[in-house]
Amino acid sequence: MALSKKPVNGMKDILPAEMEIRDYVTSVIKDTYRSFGFTPIETPCMENIANLSNKQGGENEKLIFKVLKRGEKLNLETAKEEADVVDFGMRYDLTVPLSRFYANHANDLPTPFKALQIGSVWRADRPQRGRYRQFTQCDIDILGEPSNLAEIELITATTTTIGRLGFKNFEIRINERRILKAMAAYSGFEEKDYDSIFITLDKMDKIGLEGVAAELGEEGYAKESIDKYLELFELLKDRKDVAEGVAFLKDKLGGFLDQEVADSLTEIATAVNATKNAEFTLVFDPTLVRGMSYYTGTIFEIAMPELGAACGGGGRYDKMIGKFTGNDVPACGFSIGFERIILLLMESGFKIPERPKRVAYLVEKKYPAEKLVDVMKQAKEARENGQQVLVVRMNKNKKFQKEQLSKEGYEEFEEFFNK
């Protein structure tokens, strides 16, 4: 029986044309984030299963690729529960590994620590356009900075990066988990129900205000609370400016909303708008929830009109590192939707700017070795002058060979015959 030549479902082979764009995007991301003082790190692709299943990752914890124990540790005959056969899992994001990394190396790192991490993650999700079971994430995080300077830096650095990749007129949607809680408390919901309510609220863009009302009613919440809650969103729908939306909530919610929380969000918006390096709009979105339960404060997402979906996001997660050390450390991060960025660039026919001139040297198959040395020296000199040179044997069908190389971006051809 022949081996399967197709990749595993939900994963893909990456052809040279896409790989070239991915390398370019990665270089822009790294260069831009480094200019903001972020330092590259790397963490393993696998983590202890207990770290990944600590009820911090929301729905993603249901999508973990779990790894069986190995050798003598794996005894299927005596196993009674999952813990008897599973000890590791493939990371589903980069935040949990980063938190473990920082907890393990905090004494060797500066405070605050500005981390940059790009790597593959795995989720046993249903594959669809722009979504795979193995995909690349790109995260920046600031650990040890309690003030909103962290949010300002993260949003500014990320929007600068997106702008340098050629995107315009995108949105950064921003909210605060404590504002979400204040709105729920004002409406009469109990704190124990917040997570359930927010899961329903997160569907607002798909099912609308009426759909959210119906679902909350089906879950048994009081109609008076539901009506009071949804009235807030109705009143906020035209208040997209952060300062305007927050000012309205400060007045409406009164003592339910901490003054410091409201002022901080306004300060973030003011600083970001005053220093932005790209064409985007900062939008207050009181329906923004973010699925991860580890978020404790400010949350944000990138919205791309071309995609009709989020293309990255993040927020503050001040309680995560304390799960490892027993001592909480302020932390905030922003993740770019790398795969969706690549998808949009590929579909738009993106061409890499200012790439080196590409020349292909086609060498006749019977070209003698003593003369081939001269060809290699010529190629070396061309490379030293900034050209990208490919030295290959000349095929019988030279026309087809040139057509294929042209598709790979080669602009000129030099032919070498034994004359």
Short mmCIF file of C-alpha atoms in Angstrom, two decimals:
data_model
loop_
_atom_site.label_atom_id
_atom_site.label_comp_id
_atom_site.label_asym_id
_atom_site.label_seq_id
_atom_site.Cartn_x
_atom_site.Cartn_y
_atom_site.Cartn_z
CA MET A 1 0.00 0.00 0.00
CA ALA A 2 1.39 3.41 -1.03
CA LEU A 3 2.10 5.98 1.67
CA SER A 4 -0.16 9.03 1.77
CA LYS A 5 1.35 12.05 0.04
CA LYS A 6 -1.16 14.51 1.53
CA PRO A 7 -0.50 16.35 4.81
CA VAL A 8 -2.56 15.58 7.90
CA ASN A 9 -6.04 17.13 7.78
CA GLY A 10 -5.96 20.70 9.04
CA MET A 11 -2.24 21.12 8.33
CA LYS A 12 -0.58 22.15 5.10
CA ASP A 13 2.57 22.10 3.04
CA ILE A 14 3.93 25.57 2.31
CA LEU A 15 5.13 26.16 -1.25
CA PRO A 16 8.09 28.44 -2.07
CA ALA A 17 6.00 31.47 -3.15
CA GLU A 18 4.14 31.54 0.17
CA MET A 19 7.25 30.72 2.17
CA GLU A 20 8.98 33.75 0.70
CA ILE A 21 6.14 36.02 1.84
CA ARG A 22 6.09 34.37 5.27
CA ASP A 23 9.83 35.01 5.66
CA TYR A 24 9.38 38.63 4.59
CA VAL A 25 6.48 39.21 7.01
CA THR A 26 8.45 37.58 9.82
CA SER A 27 11.42 39.86 9.14
CA VAL A 28 9.20 42.99 9.19
CA ILE A 29 7.58 41.84 12.44
CA LYS A 30 10.91 41.12 14.12
CA ASP A 31 12.57 44.33 12.95
CA THR A 32 9.63 46.49 14.03
CA TYR A 33 9.17 44.87 17.43
CA ARG A 34 12.90 44.97 18.12
CA SER A 35 12.80 48.74 17.46
CA PHE A 36 10.31 48.95 20.36
CA GLY A 37 12.68 47.04 22.64
CA PHE A 38 11.13 43.56 22.47
CA THR A 39 13.50 40.61 22.88
CA PRO A 40 13.02 37.30 20.99
CA ILE A 41 12.63 34.12 23.04
CA GLU A 42 11.60 30.55 22.29
CA THR A 43 9.68 27.94 24.28
CA PRO A 44 9.11 24.20 23.63
CA CYS A 45 6.20 23.05 21.47
CA MET A 46 4.99 20.77 24.29
CA GLU A 47 3.99 21.63 27.85
CA ASN A 48 2.96 19.57 30.84
CA ILE A 49 -0.71 18.75 30.40
CA ALA A 50 -1.55 20.25 33.81
CA ASN A 51 -0.23 23.64 32.65
CA LEU A 52 -2.44 23.56 29.57
CA SER A 53 -5.54 22.37 31.44
CA ASN A 54 -5.66 24.87 34.28
CA LYS A 55 -9.01 26.43 33.26
CA GLN A 56 -7.31 29.57 31.94
CA GLY A 57 -7.50 28.89 28.21
CA GLY A 58 -11.26 28.95 27.70
CA GLU A 59 -12.59 26.87 24.81
CA ASN A 60 -9.04 26.16 23.59
CA GLU A 61 -8.56 23.67 26.41
CA LYS A 62 -11.05 21.43 24.62
CA LEU A 63 -8.83 21.49 21.53
CA ILE A 64 -5.53 20.29 23.01
CA PHE A 65 -3.55 17.67 21.09
CA LYS A 66 -2.62 15.39 23.99
CA VAL A 67 0.57 13.35 24.01
CA LEU A 68 0.71 9.78 25.30
CA LYS A 69 3.24 8.74 27.88
CA ARG A 70 6.17 6.85 26.46
CA GLY A 71 7.91 3.55 27.07
CA GLU A 72 7.34 1.89 30.44
CA LYS A 73 5.28 4.84 31.69
CA LEU A 74 2.55 3.99 29.18
CA ASN A 75 0.58 1.03 30.47
CA LEU A 76 -2.75 0.80 28.70
CA GLU A 77 -3.76 -2.36 30.54
CA THR A 78 -3.79 -0.71 33.97
CA ALA A 79 -4.94 2.76 32.86
CA LYS A 80 -8.24 3.87 34.39
CA GLU A 81 -8.36 7.56 33.47
CA GLU A 82 -6.78 10.00 31.04
CA ALA A 83 -4.06 11.06 33.51
CA ASP A 84 -2.76 7.48 33.47
CA VAL A 85 -1.87 7.70 29.77
CA VAL A 86 -1.33 11.42 29.05
CA ASP A 87 1.37 13.67 30.50
CA PHE A 88 2.14 16.31 27.83
CA GLY A 89 0.17 18.37 25.34
CA MET A 90 0.98 20.47 22.27
CA ARG A 91 0.75 24.17 23.16
CA TYR A 92 -2.47 25.82 21.94
CA ASP A 93 -1.10 29.36 22.30
CA LEU A 94 2.11 31.11 23.34
CA THR A 95 0.83 32.84 26.49
CA VAL A 96 0.78 29.81 28.79
CA PRO A 97 4.33 28.77 27.75
CA LEU A 98 5.54 32.35 28.18
CA SER A 99 4.09 32.52 31.70
CA ARG A 100 5.88 29.28 32.64
CA PHE A 101 9.07 30.58 30.98
CA TYR A 102 8.97 33.80 32.99
CA ALA A 103 8.20 31.99 36.24
CA ASN A 104 11.22 29.76 35.61
CA HIS A 105 13.68 32.50 34.56
CA ALA A 106 12.44 35.69 36.26
CA ASN A 107 15.69 36.10 38.23
CA ASP A 108 17.67 36.22 34.97
CA LEU A 109 15.37 38.68 33.18
CA PRO A 110 15.00 42.48 33.38
CA THR A 111 11.89 44.16 34.83
CA PRO A 112 9.82 44.91 32.92
CA PHE A 113 10.58 42.17 30.42
CA LYS A 114 9.44 42.76 26.83
CA ALA A 115 9.20 39.39 25.07
CA LEU A 116 8.75 38.56 21.37
CA GLN A 117 7.81 35.01 20.46
CA ILE A 118 6.97 33.55 17.03
CA GLY A 119 6.18 29.85 16.73
CA SER A 120 3.77 27.09 15.81
CA VAL A 121 0.78 26.20 17.98
CA TRP A 122 -1.69 23.34 17.64
CA ARG A 123 -5.46 23.13 18.12
CA ALA A 124 -7.74 20.20 17.28
CA ASP A 125 -10.13 22.62 15.61
CA ARG A 126 -12.40 22.29 12.57
CA PRO A 127 -10.30 23.48 9.61
CA GLN A 128 -11.70 26.36 7.53
CA ARG A 129 -10.53 29.37 5.53
CA GLY A 130 -7.59 30.92 7.35
CA ARG A 131 -7.81 28.42 10.21
CA TYR A 132 -5.58 25.36 10.57
CA ARG A 133 -4.75 22.79 13.22
CA GLN A 134 -1.12 23.82 13.10
CA PHE A 135 -0.49 27.52 12.64
CA THR A 136 1.98 30.25 13.50
CA GLN A 137 1.36 32.75 16.26
CA CYS A 138 3.29 35.94 16.81
CA ASP A 139 3.12 37.42 20.32
CA ILE A 140 4.61 40.38 22.12
CA ASP A 141 4.21 40.63 25.88
CA ILE A 142 5.30 43.02 28.60
CA LEU A 143 5.78 41.35 31.99
CA GLY A 144 6.25 43.27 35.22
CA GLU A 145 4.69 46.58 34.10
CA PRO A 146 1.55 47.37 36.15
CA SER A 147 0.69 50.68 34.48
CA ASN A 148 -1.17 51.25 31.21
CA LEU A 149 2.17 52.06 29.56
CA ALA A 150 2.19 48.35 28.69
CA GLU A 151 -1.09 48.58 26.75
CA ILE A 152 0.02 51.77 24.99
CA GLU A 153 3.32 50.21 23.89
CA LEU A 154 1.71 46.95 22.76
CA ILE A 155 -0.99 48.64 20.68
CA THR A 156 1.44 51.17 19.17
CA ALA A 157 4.04 48.53 18.28
CA THR A 158 1.47 46.17 16.76
CA THR A 159 -0.34 48.81 14.70
CA THR A 160 3.02 50.09 13.45
CA THR A 161 3.86 46.55 12.34
CA ILE A 162 0.52 46.03 10.59
CA GLY A 163 0.95 49.38 8.84
CA ARG A 164 4.44 48.47 7.61
CA LEU A 165 2.96 45.36 6.01
CA GLY A 166 0.77 47.61 3.87
CA PHE A 167 -2.57 47.41 5.69
CA LYS A 168 -4.70 50.53 6.08
CA ASN A 169 -8.08 51.48 7.51
CA PHE A 170 -8.17 48.63 10.02
CA GLU A 171 -9.66 48.92 13.50
CA ILE A 172 -8.34 48.24 16.98
CA ARG A 173 -11.36 47.34 19.08
CA ILE A 174 -10.80 47.90 22.77
CA ASN A 175 -12.66 47.12 25.99
CA GLU A 176 -12.00 46.31 29.66
CA ARG A 177 -12.96 43.12 31.48
CA ARG A 178 -13.76 45.19 34.57
CA ILE A 179 -16.11 47.33 32.48
CA LEU A 180 -17.84 44.14 31.34
CA LYS A 181 -18.26 43.10 34.97
CA ALA A 182 -19.49 46.56 36.01
CA MET A 183 -22.15 46.50 33.28
CA ALA A 184 -23.31 43.04 34.38
CA ALA A 185 -23.40 44.07 38.06
CA TYR A 186 -25.35 47.24 37.27
CA SER A 187 -27.90 45.12 35.41
CA GLY A 188 -28.47 42.87 38.43
CA PHE A 189 -26.61 39.72 37.41
CA GLU A 190 -24.74 37.70 40.03
CA GLU A 191 -20.96 37.48 39.84
CA LYS A 192 -21.03 33.69 39.57
CA ASP A 193 -22.91 34.04 36.27
CA TYR A 194 -20.56 36.53 34.60
CA ASP A 195 -18.55 34.01 32.57
CA SER A 196 -21.72 32.40 31.20
CA ILE A 197 -23.20 35.81 30.34
CA PHE A 198 -20.01 36.93 28.60
CA ILE A 199 -19.92 33.77 26.48
CA THR A 200 -23.39 34.68 25.20
CA LEU A 201 -22.45 38.35 24.77
CA ASP A 202 -19.47 37.30 22.66
CA LYS A 203 -21.94 36.06 20.03
CA MET A 204 -23.41 39.55 19.54
CA ASP A 205 -21.80 40.04 16.13
CA LYS A 206 -23.31 36.75 14.91
CA ILE A 207 -26.78 36.64 16.51
CA GLY A 208 -27.43 40.32 17.25
CA LEU A 209 -29.06 42.00 20.22
CA GLU A 210 -32.28 39.97 19.92
CA GLY A 211 -30.36 36.72 19.71
CA VAL A 212 -28.39 37.53 22.86
CA ALA A 213 -31.63 38.45 24.66
CA ALA A 214 -33.26 35.18 23.62
CA GLU A 215 -30.27 33.06 24.67
CA LEU A 216 -29.97 34.78 28.06
CA GLY A 217 -33.70 34.22 28.56
CA GLU A 218 -33.34 30.52 27.73
CA GLU A 219 -30.60 30.29 30.37
CA GLY A 220 -33.08 31.46 32.98
CA TYR A 221 -31.89 34.97 33.76
CA ALA A 222 -34.46 37.55 34.91
CA LYS A 223 -36.06 39.54 32.09
CA GLU A 224 -35.59 42.77 34.04
CA SER A 225 -31.83 42.19 34.20
CA ILE A 226 -31.62 41.19 30.54
CA ASP A 227 -33.52 44.30 29.41
CA LYS A 228 -31.42 46.60 31.59
CA TYR A 229 -28.22 44.95 30.34
CA LEU A 230 -29.02 45.10 26.64
CA GLU A 231 -30.27 48.68 26.90
CA LEU A 232 -26.68 49.66 27.73
CA PHE A 233 -25.42 48.21 24.46
CA GLU A 234 -28.23 49.90 22.53
CA LEU A 235 -27.27 53.26 24.05
CA LEU A 236 -23.58 52.66 23.31
CA LYS A 237 -23.88 51.55 19.67
CA ASP A 238 -23.17 55.05 18.30
CA ARG A 239 -20.53 55.91 20.90
CA LYS A 240 -17.51 54.34 19.19
CA ASP A 241 -15.02 56.95 20.41
CA VAL A 242 -13.31 55.57 23.51
CA ALA A 243 -13.51 58.78 25.54
CA GLU A 244 -17.19 59.26 24.67
CA GLY A 245 -18.17 55.66 25.41
CA VAL A 246 -16.29 55.53 28.70
CA ALA A 247 -17.65 58.90 29.82
CA PHE A 248 -21.19 57.65 29.19
CA LEU A 249 -20.58 54.52 31.26
CA LYS A 250 -18.96 56.47 34.11
CA ASP A 251 -22.14 58.52 34.38
CA LYS A 252 -24.55 55.62 33.81
CA LEU A 253 -22.96 52.94 35.99
CA GLY A 254 -22.01 55.21 38.90
CA GLY A 255 -20.43 53.27 41.74
CA PHE A 256 -20.41 50.00 39.80
CA LEU A 257 -17.51 51.23 37.64
CA ASP A 258 -14.20 52.07 39.28
CA GLN A 259 -13.11 55.58 38.32
CA GLU A 260 -9.50 54.42 37.88
CA VAL A 261 -10.53 51.74 35.38
CA ALA A 262 -12.46 54.23 33.26
CA ASP A 263 -9.71 56.85 33.35
CA SER A 264 -7.04 54.31 32.43
CA LEU A 265 -8.87 53.22 29.27
CA THR A 266 -9.29 56.85 28.23
CA GLU A 267 -5.58 57.50 28.84
CA ILE A 268 -4.63 54.53 26.65
CA ALA A 269 -6.80 55.81 23.80
CA THR A 270 -5.44 59.35 24.07
CA ALA A 271 -1.80 58.20 23.99
CA VAL A 272 -2.30 55.71 21.13
CA ASN A 273 -4.18 58.21 18.96
CA ALA A 274 -1.54 60.89 19.58
CA THR A 275 1.41 58.71 18.54
CA LYS A 276 0.07 56.27 15.94
CA ASN A 277 2.22 55.36 12.94
CA ALA A 278 -0.45 53.67 10.81
CA GLU A 279 -3.89 54.37 9.35
CA PHE A 280 -6.33 52.76 11.77
CA THR A 281 -9.20 53.67 14.07
CA LEU A 282 -9.32 52.92 17.79
CA VAL A 283 -12.90 51.87 18.58
CA PHE A 284 -14.61 51.33 21.92
CA ASP A 285 -16.48 48.01 21.72
CA PRO A 286 -18.40 47.10 24.90
CA THR A 287 -19.33 43.71 23.37
CA LEU A 288 -15.68 42.65 23.06
CA VAL A 289 -15.07 39.75 25.46
CA ARG A 290 -12.05 37.72 24.28
CA GLY A 291 -12.48 34.01 24.97
CA MET A 292 -9.58 33.42 27.33
CA SER A 293 -10.65 33.49 30.97
CA TYR A 294 -7.15 34.55 32.01
CA TYR A 295 -7.75 38.18 30.96
CA THR A 296 -8.10 40.53 33.93
CA GLY A 297 -8.19 44.06 32.49
CA THR A 298 -7.82 45.78 29.12
CA ILE A 299 -8.62 43.63 26.07
CA PHE A 300 -8.24 44.45 22.37
CA GLU A 301 -8.59 42.97 18.87
CA ILE A 302 -7.52 43.83 15.33
CA ALA A 303 -10.47 43.98 12.91
CA MET A 304 -9.72 43.83 9.18
CA PRO A 305 -12.53 44.87 6.80
CA GLU A 306 -11.17 42.54 4.07
CA LEU A 307 -11.36 39.52 6.35
CA GLY A 308 -14.60 40.23 8.17
CA ALA A 309 -13.06 38.79 11.33
CA ALA A 310 -10.50 39.40 14.04
CA CYS A 311 -6.89 39.29 12.88
CA GLY A 312 -5.18 39.28 16.24
CA GLY A 313 -5.83 40.39 19.77
CA GLY A 314 -4.73 40.34 23.36
CA GLY A 315 -5.04 41.97 26.73
CA ARG A 316 -3.91 42.09 30.34
CA TYR A 317 -3.53 38.85 32.31
CA ASP A 318 -2.18 39.79 35.75
CA LYS A 319 -3.04 36.47 37.45
CA MET A 320 -1.48 33.96 35.06
CA ILE A 321 2.14 33.92 36.27
CA GLY A 322 0.97 33.62 39.88
CA LYS A 323 -0.44 30.21 38.96
CA PHE A 324 3.17 29.04 38.65
CA THR A 325 4.87 31.01 41.43
CA GLY A 326 2.18 31.91 43.95
CA ASN A 327 2.99 35.60 43.41
CA ASP A 328 1.06 37.59 40.80
CA VAL A 329 3.05 39.52 38.19
CA PRO A 330 1.44 42.19 35.99
CA ALA A 331 1.39 40.99 32.39
CA CYS A 332 -0.08 42.18 29.11
CA GLY A 333 0.26 40.83 25.56
CA PHE A 334 -0.79 41.25 21.94
CA SER A 335 -0.89 38.47 19.33
CA ILE A 336 -0.92 39.09 15.56
CA GLY A 337 -3.06 36.71 13.47
CA PHE A 338 -0.06 35.65 11.39
CA GLU A 339 -1.86 33.09 9.19
CA ARG A 340 -4.70 35.46 8.35
CA ILE A 341 -2.22 38.22 7.51
CA ILE A 342 -0.47 35.83 5.12
CA LEU A 343 -3.82 34.77 3.61
CA LEU A 344 -4.79 38.39 2.89
CA LEU A 345 -1.40 39.18 1.37
CA MET A 346 -1.47 36.07 -0.84
CA GLU A 347 -5.01 36.77 -2.06
CA SER A 348 -4.15 40.39 -2.87
CA GLY A 349 -1.20 39.38 -5.08
CA PHE A 350 1.31 40.93 -2.68
CA LYS A 351 4.82 41.46 -4.06
CA ILE A 352 7.79 41.77 -1.74
CA PRO A 353 9.29 45.26 -2.05
CA GLU A 354 12.98 45.92 -2.65
CA ARG A 355 14.02 42.32 -2.91
CA PRO A 356 17.42 41.51 -4.46
CA LYS A 357 17.71 41.00 -8.19
CA ARG A 358 17.32 37.34 -9.08
CA VAL A 359 19.50 35.79 -11.75
CA ALA A 360 19.60 32.15 -12.85
CA TYR A 361 22.79 30.67 -14.31
CA LEU A 362 21.90 27.78 -16.62
CA VAL A 363 24.91 25.54 -17.08
CA GLU A 364 25.11 23.01 -19.91
CA LYS A 365 25.14 19.45 -18.54
CA LYS A 366 28.49 18.53 -20.14
CA TYR A 367 30.15 21.72 -18.97
CA PRO A 368 33.68 20.78 -17.81
CA ALA A 369 34.58 20.99 -14.14
CA GLU A 370 37.60 23.30 -14.70
CA LYS A 371 35.35 25.89 -16.40
CA LEU A 372 32.57 25.42 -13.81
CA VAL A 373 34.88 26.97 -11.22
CA ASP A 374 34.77 30.24 -13.19
CA VAL A 375 30.96 30.15 -13.19
CA MET A 376 30.93 29.69 -9.42
CA LYS A 377 33.36 32.61 -8.98
CA GLN A 378 31.13 34.79 -11.15
CA ALA A 379 28.12 33.79 -9.03
CA LYS A 380 30.05 34.59 -5.85
CA GLU A 381 30.87 38.11 -7.10
CA ALA A 382 27.23 38.71 -8.11
CA ARG A 383 26.03 37.63 -4.65
CA GLU A 384 28.54 39.94 -3.00
CA ASN A 385 26.99 42.75 -5.08
CA GLY A 386 23.55 41.99 -3.64
CA GLN A 387 22.11 39.69 -6.29
CA GLN A 388 20.40 36.37 -5.61
CA VAL A 389 22.00 33.83 -7.94
CA LEU A 390 20.80 30.31 -8.68
CA VAL A 391 23.24 27.98 -10.42
CA VAL A 392 21.52 24.99 -12.04
CA ARG A 393 22.05 22.51 -14.83
CA MET A 394 20.33 23.37 -18.09
CA ASN A 395 17.34 21.16 -18.94
CA LYS A 396 16.57 19.83 -22.42
CA ASN A 397 13.35 21.85 -22.44
CA LYS A 398 15.06 25.15 -21.69
CA LYS A 399 11.97 27.24 -22.47
CA PHE A 400 9.86 25.40 -19.88
CA GLN A 401 12.69 25.61 -17.33
CA LYS A 402 12.84 29.39 -17.73
CA GLU A 403 9.07 29.67 -17.41
CA GLN A 404 9.19 27.78 -14.11
CA LEU A 405 12.07 29.88 -12.80
CA SER A 406 10.27 33.07 -13.83
CA LYS A 407 7.33 32.01 -11.65
CA GLU A 408 9.79 31.81 -8.75
CA GLY A 409 10.85 35.40 -9.40
CA TYR A 410 13.99 35.00 -11.50
CA GLU A 411 14.28 37.99 -13.82
CA GLU A 412 17.43 37.28 -15.82
CA PHE A 413 19.11 34.20 -17.23
CA GLU A 414 22.73 33.58 -18.17
CA GLU A 415 23.58 30.49 -20.18
CA PHE A 416 26.92 28.72 -20.09
CA PHE A 417 27.89 26.40 -22.98
CA ASN A 418 31.09 24.41 -23.51
CA LYS A 419 32.35 26.15 -26.63
#
